[in-house]
JSON list of C-alpha atoms in Angstrom, two decimals:
[
{"chain": "A", "resi": 24, "resn": "MET", "atom": "CA", "xyz": [40.97, -14.18, 7.98]},
{"chain": "A", "resi": 25, "resn": "THR", "atom": "CA", "xyz": [41.33, -17.28, 5.85]},
{"chain": "A", "resi": 26, "resn": "THR", "atom": "CA", "xyz": [39.05, -17.73, 2.87]},
{"chain": "A", "resi": 27, "resn": "SER", "atom": "CA", "xyz": [37.94, -21.22, 1.95]},
{"chain": "A", "resi": 28, "resn": "PRO", "atom": "CA", "xyz": [38.58, -22.03, -1.70]},
{"chain": "A", "resi": 29, "resn": "ILE", "atom": "CA", "xyz": [35.80, -22.43, -4.19]},
{"chain": "A", "resi": 30, "resn": "SER", "atom": "CA", "xyz": [35.79, -24.98, -6.95]},
{"chain": "A", "resi": 31, "resn": "LEU", "atom": "CA", "xyz": [34.07, -24.80, -10.30]},
{"chain": "A", "resi": 32, "resn": "THR", "atom": "CA", "xyz": [33.21, -27.87, -12.37]},
{"chain": "A", "resi": 33, "resn": "THR", "atom": "CA", "xyz": [31.56, -27.63, -15.78]},
{"chain": "A", "resi": 34, "resn": "ALA", "atom": "CA", "xyz": [29.51, -30.09, -17.78]},
{"chain": "A", "resi": 35, "resn": "SER", "atom": "CA", "xyz": [27.52, -29.80, -20.98]},
{"chain": "A", "resi": 36, "resn": "LEU", "atom": "CA", "xyz": [24.00, -31.08, -20.27]},
{"chain": "A", "resi": 37, "resn": "ASP", "atom": "CA", "xyz": [22.96, -30.91, -23.90]},
{"chain": "A", "resi": 38, "resn": "HIS", "atom": "CA", "xyz": [23.81, -28.86, -26.98]},
{"chain": "A", "resi": 39, "resn": "SER", "atom": "CA", "xyz": [22.30, -25.72, -25.48]},
{"chain": "A", "resi": 40, "resn": "THR", "atom": "CA", "xyz": [22.93, -25.86, -21.70]},
{"chain": "A", "resi": 41, "resn": "THR", "atom": "CA", "xyz": [26.15, -25.58, -19.75]},
{"chain": "A", "resi": 42, "resn": "ALA", "atom": "CA", "xyz": [26.01, -26.62, -16.10]},
{"chain": "A", "resi": 43, "resn": "VAL", "atom": "CA", "xyz": [28.49, -25.25, -13.60]},
{"chain": "A", "resi": 44, "resn": "ALA", "atom": "CA", "xyz": [28.71, -26.80, -10.15]},
{"chain": "A", "resi": 45, "resn": "LEU", "atom": "CA", "xyz": [30.17, -24.50, -7.53]},
{"chain": "A", "resi": 46, "resn": "ALA", "atom": "CA", "xyz": [31.46, -25.81, -4.19]},
{"chain": "A", "resi": 47, "resn": "GLY", "atom": "CA", "xyz": [32.76, -23.87, -1.20]},
{"chain": "A", "resi": 48, "resn": "GLU", "atom": "CA", "xyz": [32.27, -20.35, 0.07]},
{"chain": "A", "resi": 49, "resn": "LEU", "atom": "CA", "xyz": [31.34, -17.50, -2.24]},
{"chain": "A", "resi": 50, "resn": "ASP", "atom": "CA", "xyz": [32.73, -14.23, -0.90]},
{"chain": "A", "resi": 51, "resn": "LEU", "atom": "CA", "xyz": [34.74, -11.22, -2.07]},
{"chain": "A", "resi": 52, "resn": "HIS", "atom": "CA", "xyz": [37.88, -13.23, -2.82]},
{"chain": "A", "resi": 53, "resn": "THR", "atom": "CA", "xyz": [36.36, -16.37, -4.30]},
{"chain": "A", "resi": 54, "resn": "ALA", "atom": "CA", "xyz": [33.81, -14.49, -6.43]},
{"chain": "A", "resi": 55, "resn": "ALA", "atom": "CA", "xyz": [36.65, -12.57, -8.05]},
{"chain": "A", "resi": 56, "resn": "HIS", "atom": "CA", "xyz": [38.49, -15.84, -8.59]},
{"chain": "A", "resi": 57, "resn": "ILE", "atom": "CA", "xyz": [35.71, -17.46, -10.67]},
{"chain": "A", "resi": 58, "resn": "GLU", "atom": "CA", "xyz": [34.14, -14.48, -12.45]},
{"chain": "A", "resi": 59, "resn": "ALA", "atom": "CA", "xyz": [36.31, -14.62, -15.58]},
{"chain": "A", "resi": 60, "resn": "GLU", "atom": "CA", "xyz": [35.58, -18.31, -16.09]},
{"chain": "A", "resi": 61, "resn": "LEU", "atom": "CA", "xyz": [31.83, -17.83, -15.62]},
{"chain": "A", "resi": 62, "resn": "THR", "atom": "CA", "xyz": [31.90, -14.94, -18.10]},
{"chain": "A", "resi": 63, "resn": "ARG", "atom": "CA", "xyz": [33.74, -17.10, -20.64]},
{"chain": "A", "resi": 64, "resn": "LEU", "atom": "CA", "xyz": [31.20, -19.90, -20.20]},
{"chain": "A", "resi": 65, "resn": "ALA", "atom": "CA", "xyz": [28.29, -17.48, -20.62]},
{"chain": "A", "resi": 66, "resn": "ARG", "atom": "CA", "xyz": [29.75, -16.34, -23.94]},
{"chain": "A", "resi": 67, "resn": "GLN", "atom": "CA", "xyz": [30.18, -19.92, -25.17]},
{"chain": "A", "resi": 68, "resn": "THR", "atom": "CA", "xyz": [26.76, -21.22, -24.11]},
{"chain": "A", "resi": 69, "resn": "ASP", "atom": "CA", "xyz": [23.96, -21.31, -26.66]},
{"chain": "A", "resi": 70, "resn": "CYS", "atom": "CA", "xyz": [20.84, -21.02, -24.49]},
{"chain": "A", "resi": 71, "resn": "GLU", "atom": "CA", "xyz": [21.29, -21.57, -20.77]},
{"chain": "A", "resi": 72, "resn": "LEU", "atom": "CA", "xyz": [23.95, -21.30, -18.08]},
{"chain": "A", "resi": 73, "resn": "LEU", "atom": "CA", "xyz": [22.94, -23.35, -15.06]},
{"chain": "A", "resi": 74, "resn": "LEU", "atom": "CA", "xyz": [24.77, -22.64, -11.80]},
{"chain": "A", "resi": 75, "resn": "ASP", "atom": "CA", "xyz": [24.38, -25.54, -9.37]},
{"chain": "A", "resi": 76, "resn": "LEU", "atom": "CA", "xyz": [24.85, -24.18, -5.85]},
{"chain": "A", "resi": 77, "resn": "ALA", "atom": "CA", "xyz": [24.19, -27.44, -3.96]},
{"chain": "A", "resi": 78, "resn": "ASP", "atom": "CA", "xyz": [27.69, -27.38, -2.45]},
{"chain": "A", "resi": 79, "resn": "VAL", "atom": "CA", "xyz": [27.96, -23.65, -1.80]},
{"chain": "A", "resi": 80, "resn": "THR", "atom": "CA", "xyz": [27.98, -23.32, 1.98]},
{"chain": "A", "resi": 81, "resn": "PHE", "atom": "CA", "xyz": [28.20, -19.53, 2.25]},
{"chain": "A", "resi": 82, "resn": "CYS", "atom": "CA", "xyz": [27.38, -16.57, 0.04]},
{"chain": "A", "resi": 83, "resn": "ASP", "atom": "CA", "xyz": [27.82, -12.91, 0.96]},
{"chain": "A", "resi": 84, "resn": "SER", "atom": "CA", "xyz": [26.91, -9.75, -0.95]},
{"chain": "A", "resi": 85, "resn": "SER", "atom": "CA", "xyz": [29.93, -10.23, -3.22]},
{"chain": "A", "resi": 86, "resn": "GLY", "atom": "CA", "xyz": [28.50, -13.54, -4.40]},
{"chain": "A", "resi": 87, "resn": "VAL", "atom": "CA", "xyz": [25.12, -11.93, -4.93]},
{"chain": "A", "resi": 88, "resn": "ALA", "atom": "CA", "xyz": [26.73, -9.10, -6.91]},
{"chain": "A", "resi": 89, "resn": "LEU", "atom": "CA", "xyz": [28.47, -11.73, -9.04]},
{"chain": "A", "resi": 90, "resn": "PHE", "atom": "CA", "xyz": [25.14, -13.42, -9.79]},
{"chain": "A", "resi": 91, "resn": "LEU", "atom": "CA", "xyz": [23.61, -10.09, -10.83]},
{"chain": "A", "resi": 92, "resn": "ARG", "atom": "CA", "xyz": [26.59, -9.22, -13.07]},
{"chain": "A", "resi": 93, "resn": "MET", "atom": "CA", "xyz": [26.40, -12.66, -14.63]},
{"chain": "A", "resi": 94, "resn": "HIS", "atom": "CA", "xyz": [22.67, -12.19, -15.18]},
{"chain": "A", "resi": 95, "resn": "ARG", "atom": "CA", "xyz": [23.33, -8.94, -17.08]},
{"chain": "A", "resi": 96, "resn": "ARG", "atom": "CA", "xyz": [26.05, -10.60, -19.16]},
{"chain": "A", "resi": 97, "resn": "CYS", "atom": "CA", "xyz": [23.84, -13.55, -19.96]},
{"chain": "A", "resi": 98, "resn": "VAL", "atom": "CA", "xyz": [20.95, -11.29, -21.01]},
{"chain": "A", "resi": 99, "resn": "ALA", "atom": "CA", "xyz": [23.32, -9.36, -23.28]},
{"chain": "A", "resi": 100, "resn": "ALA", "atom": "CA", "xyz": [24.50, -12.64, -24.82]},
{"chain": "A", "resi": 101, "resn": "GLY", "atom": "CA", "xyz": [20.96, -13.99, -25.26]},
{"chain": "A", "resi": 102, "resn": "VAL", "atom": "CA", "xyz": [21.55, -16.70, -22.64]},
{"chain": "A", "resi": 103, "resn": "ARG", "atom": "CA", "xyz": [19.33, -17.60, -19.69]},
{"chain": "A", "resi": 104, "resn": "LEU", "atom": "CA", "xyz": [21.00, -17.78, -16.26]},
{"chain": "A", "resi": 105, "resn": "ARG", "atom": "CA", "xyz": [19.51, -20.16, -13.72]},
{"chain": "A", "resi": 106, "resn": "LEU", "atom": "CA", "xyz": [20.61, -20.78, -10.13]},
{"chain": "A", "resi": 107, "resn": "CYS", "atom": "CA", "xyz": [19.59, -24.16, -8.72]},
{"chain": "A", "resi": 108, "resn": "HIS", "atom": "CA", "xyz": [19.88, -26.32, -5.59]},
{"chain": "A", "resi": 109, "resn": "ILE", "atom": "CA", "xyz": [20.46, -23.23, -3.44]},
{"chain": "A", "resi": 110, "resn": "GLN", "atom": "CA", "xyz": [21.08, -24.30, 0.16]},
{"chain": "A", "resi": 111, "resn": "ARG", "atom": "CA", "xyz": [19.67, -22.72, 3.33]},
{"chain": "A", "resi": 112, "resn": "LEU", "atom": "CA", "xyz": [22.35, -20.12, 4.19]},
{"chain": "A", "resi": 113, "resn": "PRO", "atom": "CA", "xyz": [22.98, -18.84, 0.67]},
{"chain": "A", "resi": 114, "resn": "ALA", "atom": "CA", "xyz": [19.21, -18.88, 0.08]},
{"chain": "A", "resi": 115, "resn": "ARG", "atom": "CA", "xyz": [18.65, -16.47, 2.97]},
{"chain": "A", "resi": 116, "resn": "VAL", "atom": "CA", "xyz": [20.99, -13.90, 1.40]},
{"chain": "A", "resi": 117, "resn": "ILE", "atom": "CA", "xyz": [19.63, -14.41, -2.12]},
{"chain": "A", "resi": 118, "resn": "ARG", "atom": "CA", "xyz": [16.03, -14.01, -0.96]},
{"chain": "A", "resi": 119, "resn": "ALA", "atom": "CA", "xyz": [16.76, -11.11, 1.40]},
{"chain": "A", "resi": 120, "resn": "LEU", "atom": "CA", "xyz": [18.41, -9.14, -1.40]},
{"chain": "A", "resi": 121, "resn": "GLY", "atom": "CA", "xyz": [15.71, -10.01, -3.95]},
{"chain": "A", "resi": 122, "resn": "VAL", "atom": "CA", "xyz": [17.97, -11.81, -6.39]},
{"chain": "A", "resi": 123, "resn": "ASP", "atom": "CA", "xyz": [15.29, -14.46, -6.86]},
{"chain": "A", "resi": 124, "resn": "HIS", "atom": "CA", "xyz": [13.08, -11.75, -8.43]},
{"chain": "A", "resi": 125, "resn": "ALA", "atom": "CA", "xyz": [15.65, -10.98, -11.12]},
{"chain": "A", "resi": 126, "resn": "VAL", "atom": "CA", "xyz": [17.26, -14.37, -11.71]},
{"chain": "A", "resi": 127, "resn": "SER", "atom": "CA", "xyz": [15.56, -17.76, -12.06]},
{"chain": "A", "resi": 128, "resn": "CYS", "atom": "CA", "xyz": [16.24, -19.63, -8.78]},
{"chain": "A", "resi": 129, "resn": "SER", "atom": "CA", "xyz": [15.34, -23.01, -7.34]},
{"chain": "A", "resi": 130, "resn": "PHE", "atom": "CA", "xyz": [15.97, -23.76, -3.70]},
{"chain": "A", "resi": 131, "resn": "ALA", "atom": "CA", "xyz": [16.92, -27.03, -2.01]}
]
């Protein structure tokens, strides 16, 4: 099985918010690939870490687990985690597993 790569692009929206645009498929292999960078960004952000999922085409339970771990890390660091522009297929998994009850989410 071939895993599609995932890309991560960061931008500072203002002095307190870091935006991270993810693109590709979020699965066991790609989630592990980006977790360290997301953790580093959460530690460096003052108020909010915004994950833009507009270009995430697939998300399995590994991606969901990553979001929940990041939520816990953000809470510990006093940072708000927000998932936005969640597309149809990833949204189904996120809603089915109740992530939208724990983490702030906005759907496309």
